[in-house]
């Protein structure tokens, strides 16, 4: 099955991005496809390379970057939501790109299922 | 980047496919940004010629309430935008009756015409959709 994924909450504060990551990883390992992962609302904070969690904690941003590299996943950060929250190309982690909300709608059209992770 | 379609070049793959998109609004208009950013998605979605419906339930029914005065909290009153949705061919607006009743609201308290659905009817509406986005 081809999935689209939407992440609506920031890392660490909320479990949504962890759940989205674990879902994506499990789906890929089962042989499903991920069309795109779209970050919206505070979810855009998943994409800043300035994130520096304590050594003994998971690095949520680096984890997305690795997932994108391992499985060639398109990680898209909403431009309007990103600019509001100080996310720009300069501090964008590897594997992410900034684009518009149309990428989300397109994902809804092209994927078999669009799964939303958030409150 | 194409501004109207939010960064997507309309191509053969996207054009021609019409899916049923449902936007579920469950939160109060101010206090969190969900309602405003949901509306931004809906406005972009309009450019894609999809079959769009909006649902307002739980505190989300307050998004359509008349008489929103936001000056003293320093945020923009974006409720007039709901009245403009008709111009984008977004005309299917549903509110959950139970949510309205619990908050003492009636259709006369809302800024736009809506269809009132019971919780059970709402479940049927959701079941009939291809894509459900919850905010």
mmCIF file of C-alpha atoms in Angstrom:
data_model
loop_
_atom_site.group_PDB
_atom_site.id
_atom_site.type_symbol
_atom_site.label_atom_id
_atom_site.label_comp_id
_atom_site.label_asym_id
_atom_site.label_seq_id
_atom_site.Cartn_x
_atom_site.Cartn_y
_atom_site.Cartn_z
ATOM 1 C CA UNK A 1 0.000 0.000 0.000
ATOM 2 C CA UNK A 2 1.141 3.556 -0.679
ATOM 3 C CA UNK A 3 0.889 5.788 2.396
ATOM 4 C CA UNK A 4 1.026 9.529 2.813
ATOM 5 C CA UNK A 5 1.862 10.740 6.311
ATOM 6 C CA UNK A 6 1.161 14.058 8.010
ATOM 7 C CA UNK A 7 2.930 15.060 11.236
ATOM 8 C CA UNK A 8 1.237 17.890 13.138
ATOM 9 C CA UNK A 9 3.104 18.110 16.437
ATOM 10 C CA UNK A 10 6.594 19.097 17.496
ATOM 11 C CA UNK A 11 9.224 16.609 18.676
ATOM 12 C CA UNK A 12 9.721 15.724 22.368
ATOM 13 C CA UNK A 13 6.711 17.761 23.596
ATOM 14 C CA UNK A 14 4.298 15.381 21.914
ATOM 15 C CA UNK A 15 4.438 11.700 21.032
ATOM 16 C CA UNK A 16 2.905 12.239 17.572
ATOM 17 C CA UNK A 17 6.209 12.481 15.720
ATOM 18 C CA UNK A 18 7.553 9.365 17.483
ATOM 19 C CA UNK A 19 4.413 7.433 16.543
ATOM 20 C CA UNK A 20 4.585 8.704 12.968
ATOM 21 C CA UNK A 21 8.231 7.625 12.725
ATOM 22 C CA UNK A 22 7.565 4.173 14.178
ATOM 23 C CA UNK A 23 4.550 3.741 11.887
ATOM 24 C CA UNK A 24 6.558 4.789 8.826
ATOM 25 C CA UNK A 25 9.453 2.496 9.711
ATOM 26 C CA UNK A 26 7.168 -0.485 10.372
ATOM 27 C CA UNK A 27 5.262 0.109 7.119
ATOM 28 C CA UNK A 28 8.477 0.326 5.089
ATOM 29 C CA UNK A 29 9.896 -2.794 6.700
ATOM 30 C CA UNK A 30 6.705 -4.629 5.737
ATOM 31 C CA UNK A 31 7.267 -3.589 2.131
ATOM 32 C CA UNK A 32 4.745 -0.743 1.927
ATOM 33 C CA UNK A 33 5.596 2.537 0.232
ATOM 34 C CA UNK A 34 5.575 5.997 1.782
ATOM 35 C CA UNK A 35 4.691 8.586 -0.814
ATOM 36 C CA UNK A 36 5.647 11.546 1.341
ATOM 37 C CA UNK A 37 5.842 12.731 4.941
ATOM 38 C CA UNK A 38 4.432 16.218 5.363
ATOM 39 C CA UNK A 39 5.212 18.329 8.430
ATOM 40 C CA UNK A 40 2.667 20.940 9.485
ATOM 41 C CA UNK A 41 1.744 23.069 12.529
ATOM 42 C CA UNK A 42 4.466 22.607 15.203
ATOM 43 C CA UNK A 43 5.430 19.458 13.289
ATOM 44 C CA UNK A 44 7.791 21.666 11.274
ATOM 45 C CA UNK A 45 10.068 21.682 14.345
ATOM 46 C CA UNK A 46 10.972 18.083 13.468
ATOM 47 C CA UNK A 47 13.178 19.506 10.723
ATOM 48 C CA UNK A 48 15.613 21.857 12.448
ATOM 49 C CA UNK A 49 19.228 20.770 12.536
ATOM 50 C CA UNK A 50 19.783 23.005 15.586
ATOM 51 C CA UNK A 51 18.077 20.345 17.713
ATOM 52 C CA UNK A 52 20.453 18.883 20.279
ATOM 53 C CA UNK A 53 18.800 16.400 22.637
ATOM 54 C CA UNK A 54 20.660 14.933 25.659
ATOM 55 C CA UNK A 55 23.041 12.082 24.794
ATOM 56 C CA UNK A 56 20.874 9.407 26.383
ATOM 57 C CA UNK A 57 17.726 10.396 24.452
ATOM 58 C CA UNK A 58 16.615 9.620 20.899
ATOM 59 C CA UNK A 59 17.559 12.193 18.268
ATOM 60 C CA UNK A 60 14.233 12.668 16.513
ATOM 61 C CA UNK A 61 15.545 14.959 13.773
ATOM 62 C CA UNK A 62 18.526 12.734 12.929
ATOM 63 C CA UNK A 63 16.177 9.746 12.895
ATOM 64 C CA UNK A 64 14.042 11.359 10.148
ATOM 65 C CA UNK A 65 17.171 12.230 8.160
ATOM 66 C CA UNK A 66 18.320 8.598 8.310
ATOM 67 C CA UNK A 67 14.885 7.281 7.348
ATOM 68 C CA UNK A 68 14.829 9.599 4.334
ATOM 69 C CA UNK A 69 18.299 8.437 3.256
ATOM 70 C CA UNK A 70 17.651 4.720 3.838
ATOM 71 C CA UNK A 71 14.321 4.577 2.021
ATOM 72 C CA UNK A 72 14.437 7.657 -0.237
ATOM 73 C CA UNK A 73 11.467 9.274 1.507
ATOM 74 C CA UNK A 74 10.302 12.750 0.558
ATOM 75 C CA UNK A 75 10.208 14.817 3.777
ATOM 76 C CA UNK A 76 8.328 18.067 3.127
ATOM 77 C CA UNK A 77 8.020 20.965 5.560
ATOM 78 C CA UNK A 78 5.197 23.466 4.998
ATOM 79 C CA UNK A 79 6.697 26.830 4.067
ATOM 80 C CA UNK A 80 4.101 29.038 5.769
ATOM 81 C CA UNK A 81 4.129 27.017 9.004
ATOM 82 C CA UNK A 82 7.953 26.883 8.898
ATOM 83 C CA UNK A 83 8.495 30.624 8.422
ATOM 84 C CA UNK A 84 6.125 31.340 11.321
ATOM 85 C CA UNK A 85 8.305 29.194 13.554
ATOM 86 C CA UNK A 86 11.775 30.200 12.391
ATOM 87 C CA UNK A 87 12.497 27.188 10.186
ATOM 88 C CA UNK A 88 14.291 28.153 6.977
ATOM 89 C CA UNK A 89 16.666 26.529 4.501
ATOM 90 C CA UNK A 90 19.625 27.702 6.616
ATOM 91 C CA UNK A 91 18.675 25.547 9.588
ATOM 92 C CA UNK A 92 16.942 22.725 7.760
ATOM 93 C CA UNK A 93 18.290 19.248 8.539
ATOM 94 C CA UNK A 94 19.434 17.000 5.705
ATOM 95 C CA UNK A 95 16.729 15.029 3.929
ATOM 96 C CA UNK A 96 14.029 17.683 4.416
ATOM 97 C CA UNK A 97 12.802 20.220 1.888
ATOM 98 C CA UNK A 98 10.540 23.239 2.308
ATOM 99 C CA UNK A 99 7.536 23.535 0.031
ATOM 100 C CA UNK A 100 3.862 24.455 -0.030
ATOM 101 C CA UNK A 101 0.645 22.952 1.284
ATOM 102 C CA UNK A 102 -0.139 21.686 -2.199
ATOM 103 C CA UNK A 103 2.351 18.892 -1.480
ATOM 104 C CA UNK A 104 -0.007 17.672 1.247
ATOM 105 C CA UNK A 105 -3.061 17.728 -1.002
ATOM 106 C CA UNK A 106 -1.111 15.978 -3.755
ATOM 107 C CA UNK A 107 -0.101 13.311 -1.250
ATOM 108 C CA UNK A 108 -3.767 12.833 -0.341
ATOM 109 C CA UNK A 109 -4.593 12.386 -4.014
ATOM 110 C CA UNK A 110 -1.733 10.049 -4.880
ATOM 111 C CA UNK A 111 -1.483 7.890 -1.759
ATOM 112 C CA UNK A 112 -3.899 5.059 -1.019
ATOM 113 C CA UNK A 113 -4.158 6.279 2.585
ATOM 114 C CA UNK A 114 -3.196 9.579 4.188
ATOM 115 C CA UNK A 115 -2.492 9.057 7.886
ATOM 116 C CA UNK A 116 -2.509 12.072 10.209
ATOM 117 C CA UNK A 117 -0.460 12.092 13.417
ATOM 118 C CA UNK A 118 -1.351 14.807 15.914
ATOM 119 C CA UNK A 119 -3.749 15.787 18.645
ATOM 120 C CA UNK B 1 7.036 28.039 -6.470
ATOM 121 C CA UNK B 2 3.461 28.180 -7.606
ATOM 122 C CA UNK B 3 1.592 30.092 -4.881
ATOM 123 C CA UNK B 4 -1.992 29.068 -5.708
ATOM 124 C CA UNK B 5 -1.271 25.367 -5.711
ATOM 125 C CA UNK B 6 1.173 25.462 -2.809
ATOM 126 C CA UNK B 7 4.331 24.319 -4.527
ATOM 127 C CA UNK B 8 2.807 21.748 -6.852
ATOM 128 C CA UNK B 9 2.982 21.900 -10.602
ATOM 129 C CA UNK B 10 -0.313 20.515 -11.829
ATOM 130 C CA UNK B 11 0.539 17.558 -13.984
ATOM 131 C CA UNK B 12 -1.176 14.587 -15.561
ATOM 132 C CA UNK B 13 -0.852 12.528 -12.396
ATOM 133 C CA UNK B 14 -2.820 14.926 -10.220
ATOM 134 C CA UNK B 15 -5.233 16.505 -12.644
ATOM 135 C CA UNK B 16 -8.277 14.413 -13.405
ATOM 136 C CA UNK B 17 -8.309 12.514 -10.102
ATOM 137 C CA UNK B 18 -11.098 13.697 -7.837
ATOM 138 C CA UNK B 19 -11.127 12.390 -4.286
ATOM 139 C CA UNK B 20 -13.406 13.199 -1.392
ATOM 140 C CA UNK B 21 -11.460 15.304 1.103
ATOM 141 C CA UNK B 22 -12.939 15.944 4.543
ATOM 142 C CA UNK B 23 -11.452 18.532 6.881
ATOM 143 C CA UNK B 24 -12.484 17.942 10.487
ATOM 144 C CA UNK B 25 -12.176 21.007 12.719
ATOM 145 C CA UNK B 26 -12.318 20.131 16.383
ATOM 146 C CA UNK B 27 -10.684 23.007 18.215
ATOM 147 C CA UNK B 28 -11.706 26.516 19.286
ATOM 148 C CA UNK B 29 -10.670 29.275 16.835
ATOM 149 C CA UNK B 30 -8.194 31.009 19.142
ATOM 150 C CA UNK B 31 -5.967 29.665 21.906
ATOM 151 C CA UNK B 32 -4.207 27.331 19.473
ATOM 152 C CA UNK B 33 -3.249 27.784 15.837
ATOM 153 C CA UNK B 34 -5.001 24.653 14.528
ATOM 154 C CA UNK B 35 -8.140 26.387 13.241
ATOM 155 C CA UNK B 36 -6.243 29.096 11.364
ATOM 156 C CA UNK B 37 -3.741 26.708 9.793
ATOM 157 C CA UNK B 38 -6.551 24.295 8.896
ATOM 158 C CA UNK B 39 -8.229 27.105 6.999
ATOM 159 C CA UNK B 40 -4.957 27.736 5.137
ATOM 160 C CA UNK B 41 -4.967 24.096 3.994
ATOM 161 C CA UNK B 42 -8.591 24.330 2.872
ATOM 162 C CA UNK B 43 -7.896 27.446 0.786
ATOM 163 C CA UNK B 44 -4.971 25.758 -0.992
ATOM 164 C CA UNK B 45 -7.014 22.580 -1.440
ATOM 165 C CA UNK B 46 -9.606 24.580 -3.350
ATOM 166 C CA UNK B 47 -7.123 24.999 -6.213
ATOM 167 C CA UNK B 48 -6.984 21.223 -6.733
ATOM 168 C CA UNK B 49 -10.609 20.734 -7.827
ATOM 169 C CA UNK B 50 -11.225 18.021 -5.266
ATOM 170 C CA UNK B 51 -14.555 17.184 -3.609
ATOM 171 C CA UNK B 52 -14.119 19.138 -0.366
ATOM 172 C CA UNK B 53 -16.273 19.005 2.773
ATOM 173 C CA UNK B 54 -15.723 20.666 6.135
ATOM 174 C CA UNK B 55 -16.859 19.370 9.488
ATOM 175 C CA UNK B 56 -17.029 21.363 12.699
ATOM 176 C CA UNK B 57 -17.396 19.432 15.919
ATOM 177 C CA UNK B 58 -16.436 19.614 19.611
ATOM 178 C CA UNK B 59 -15.078 23.141 20.327
ATOM 179 C CA UNK B 60 -14.543 23.464 16.552
ATOM 180 C CA UNK B 61 -18.159 24.682 16.261
ATOM 181 C CA UNK B 62 -16.991 27.951 17.851
ATOM 182 C CA UNK B 63 -14.957 28.655 14.694
ATOM 183 C CA UNK B 64 -18.242 29.536 12.972
ATOM 184 C CA UNK B 65 -19.750 31.521 15.833
ATOM 185 C CA UNK B 66 -20.986 35.037 15.098
ATOM 186 C CA UNK B 67 -19.515 38.013 16.890
ATOM 187 C CA UNK B 68 -15.855 37.091 17.260
ATOM 188 C CA UNK B 69 -13.969 40.069 18.708
ATOM 189 C CA UNK B 70 -10.246 39.429 18.912
ATOM 190 C CA UNK B 71 -8.753 42.896 19.141
ATOM 191 C CA UNK B 72 -7.913 42.644 22.814
ATOM 192 C CA UNK B 73 -5.960 39.399 22.383
ATOM 193 C CA UNK B 74 -3.966 40.837 19.464
ATOM 194 C CA UNK B 75 -4.864 38.187 16.931
ATOM 195 C CA UNK B 76 -6.661 38.530 13.650
ATOM 196 C CA UNK B 77 -10.338 37.598 13.500
ATOM 197 C CA UNK B 78 -10.252 35.180 10.590
ATOM 198 C CA UNK B 79 -13.907 34.139 10.800
ATOM 199 C CA UNK B 80 -14.952 36.255 7.752
ATOM 200 C CA UNK B 81 -12.869 33.842 5.660
ATOM 201 C CA UNK B 82 -15.465 31.098 6.259
ATOM 202 C CA UNK B 83 -17.996 33.291 4.479
ATOM 203 C CA UNK B 84 -15.622 33.536 1.506
ATOM 204 C CA UNK B 85 -15.355 29.750 1.093
ATOM 205 C CA UNK B 86 -18.424 29.742 -1.143
ATOM 206 C CA UNK B 87 -16.387 31.720 -3.671
ATOM 207 C CA UNK B 88 -13.901 28.856 -3.741
ATOM 208 C CA UNK B 89 -16.702 26.362 -4.469
ATOM 209 C CA UNK B 90 -16.469 24.992 -0.950
ATOM 210 C CA UNK B 91 -20.101 24.746 0.012
ATOM 211 C CA UNK B 92 -20.393 21.546 2.033
ATOM 212 C CA UNK B 93 -20.159 22.620 5.652
ATOM 213 C CA UNK B 94 -21.363 20.280 8.380
ATOM 214 C CA UNK B 95 -21.673 20.784 12.120
ATOM 215 C CA UNK B 96 -22.310 18.120 14.707
ATOM 216 C CA UNK B 97 -25.644 18.625 16.450
ATOM 217 C CA UNK B 98 -24.493 17.173 19.767
ATOM 218 C CA UNK B 99 -21.538 19.592 19.877
ATOM 219 C CA UNK B 100 -23.854 22.530 19.172
ATOM 220 C CA UNK B 101 -26.392 21.426 21.790
ATOM 221 C CA UNK B 102 -23.729 20.928 24.458
ATOM 222 C CA UNK B 103 -22.578 24.521 23.924
ATOM 223 C CA UNK B 104 -26.021 26.101 23.694
ATOM 224 C CA UNK B 105 -25.538 27.044 20.037
ATOM 225 C CA UNK B 106 -28.076 26.952 17.213
ATOM 226 C CA UNK B 107 -27.713 27.470 13.453
ATOM 227 C CA UNK B 108 -28.770 31.105 14.008
ATOM 228 C CA UNK B 109 -25.565 31.696 16.009
ATOM 229 C CA UNK B 110 -23.348 30.793 13.037
ATOM 230 C CA UNK B 111 -21.929 33.078 10.350
ATOM 231 C CA UNK B 112 -22.508 30.653 7.462
ATOM 232 C CA UNK B 113 -25.273 28.246 6.419
ATOM 233 C CA UNK B 114 -24.472 24.697 7.545
ATOM 234 C CA UNK B 115 -25.929 21.211 7.498
ATOM 235 C CA UNK B 116 -26.532 19.826 10.971
ATOM 236 C CA UNK B 117 -25.668 16.143 11.441
ATOM 237 C CA UNK B 118 -26.031 13.819 14.414
ATOM 238 C CA UNK B 119 -22.972 11.930 15.680
ATOM 239 C CA UNK B 120 -24.206 8.794 13.892
ATOM 240 C CA UNK B 121 -24.716 10.676 10.615
ATOM 241 C CA UNK B 122 -21.258 12.205 11.058
ATOM 242 C CA UNK B 123 -19.787 8.711 11.258
ATOM 243 C CA UNK B 124 -21.479 7.842 7.947
ATOM 244 C CA UNK B 125 -20.122 11.015 6.341
ATOM 245 C CA UNK B 126 -16.574 10.185 7.480
ATOM 246 C CA UNK B 127 -16.970 6.610 6.263
ATOM 247 C CA UNK B 128 -17.837 7.889 2.778
ATOM 248 C CA UNK B 129 -14.634 9.954 2.403
ATOM 249 C CA UNK B 130 -11.301 9.118 0.733
ATOM 250 C CA UNK B 131 -9.103 11.450 2.789
ATOM 251 C CA UNK B 132 -9.902 12.710 6.290
ATOM 252 C CA UNK B 133 -7.708 15.435 7.760
ATOM 253 C CA UNK B 134 -8.313 16.209 11.408
ATOM 254 C CA UNK B 135 -7.309 19.504 12.992
#
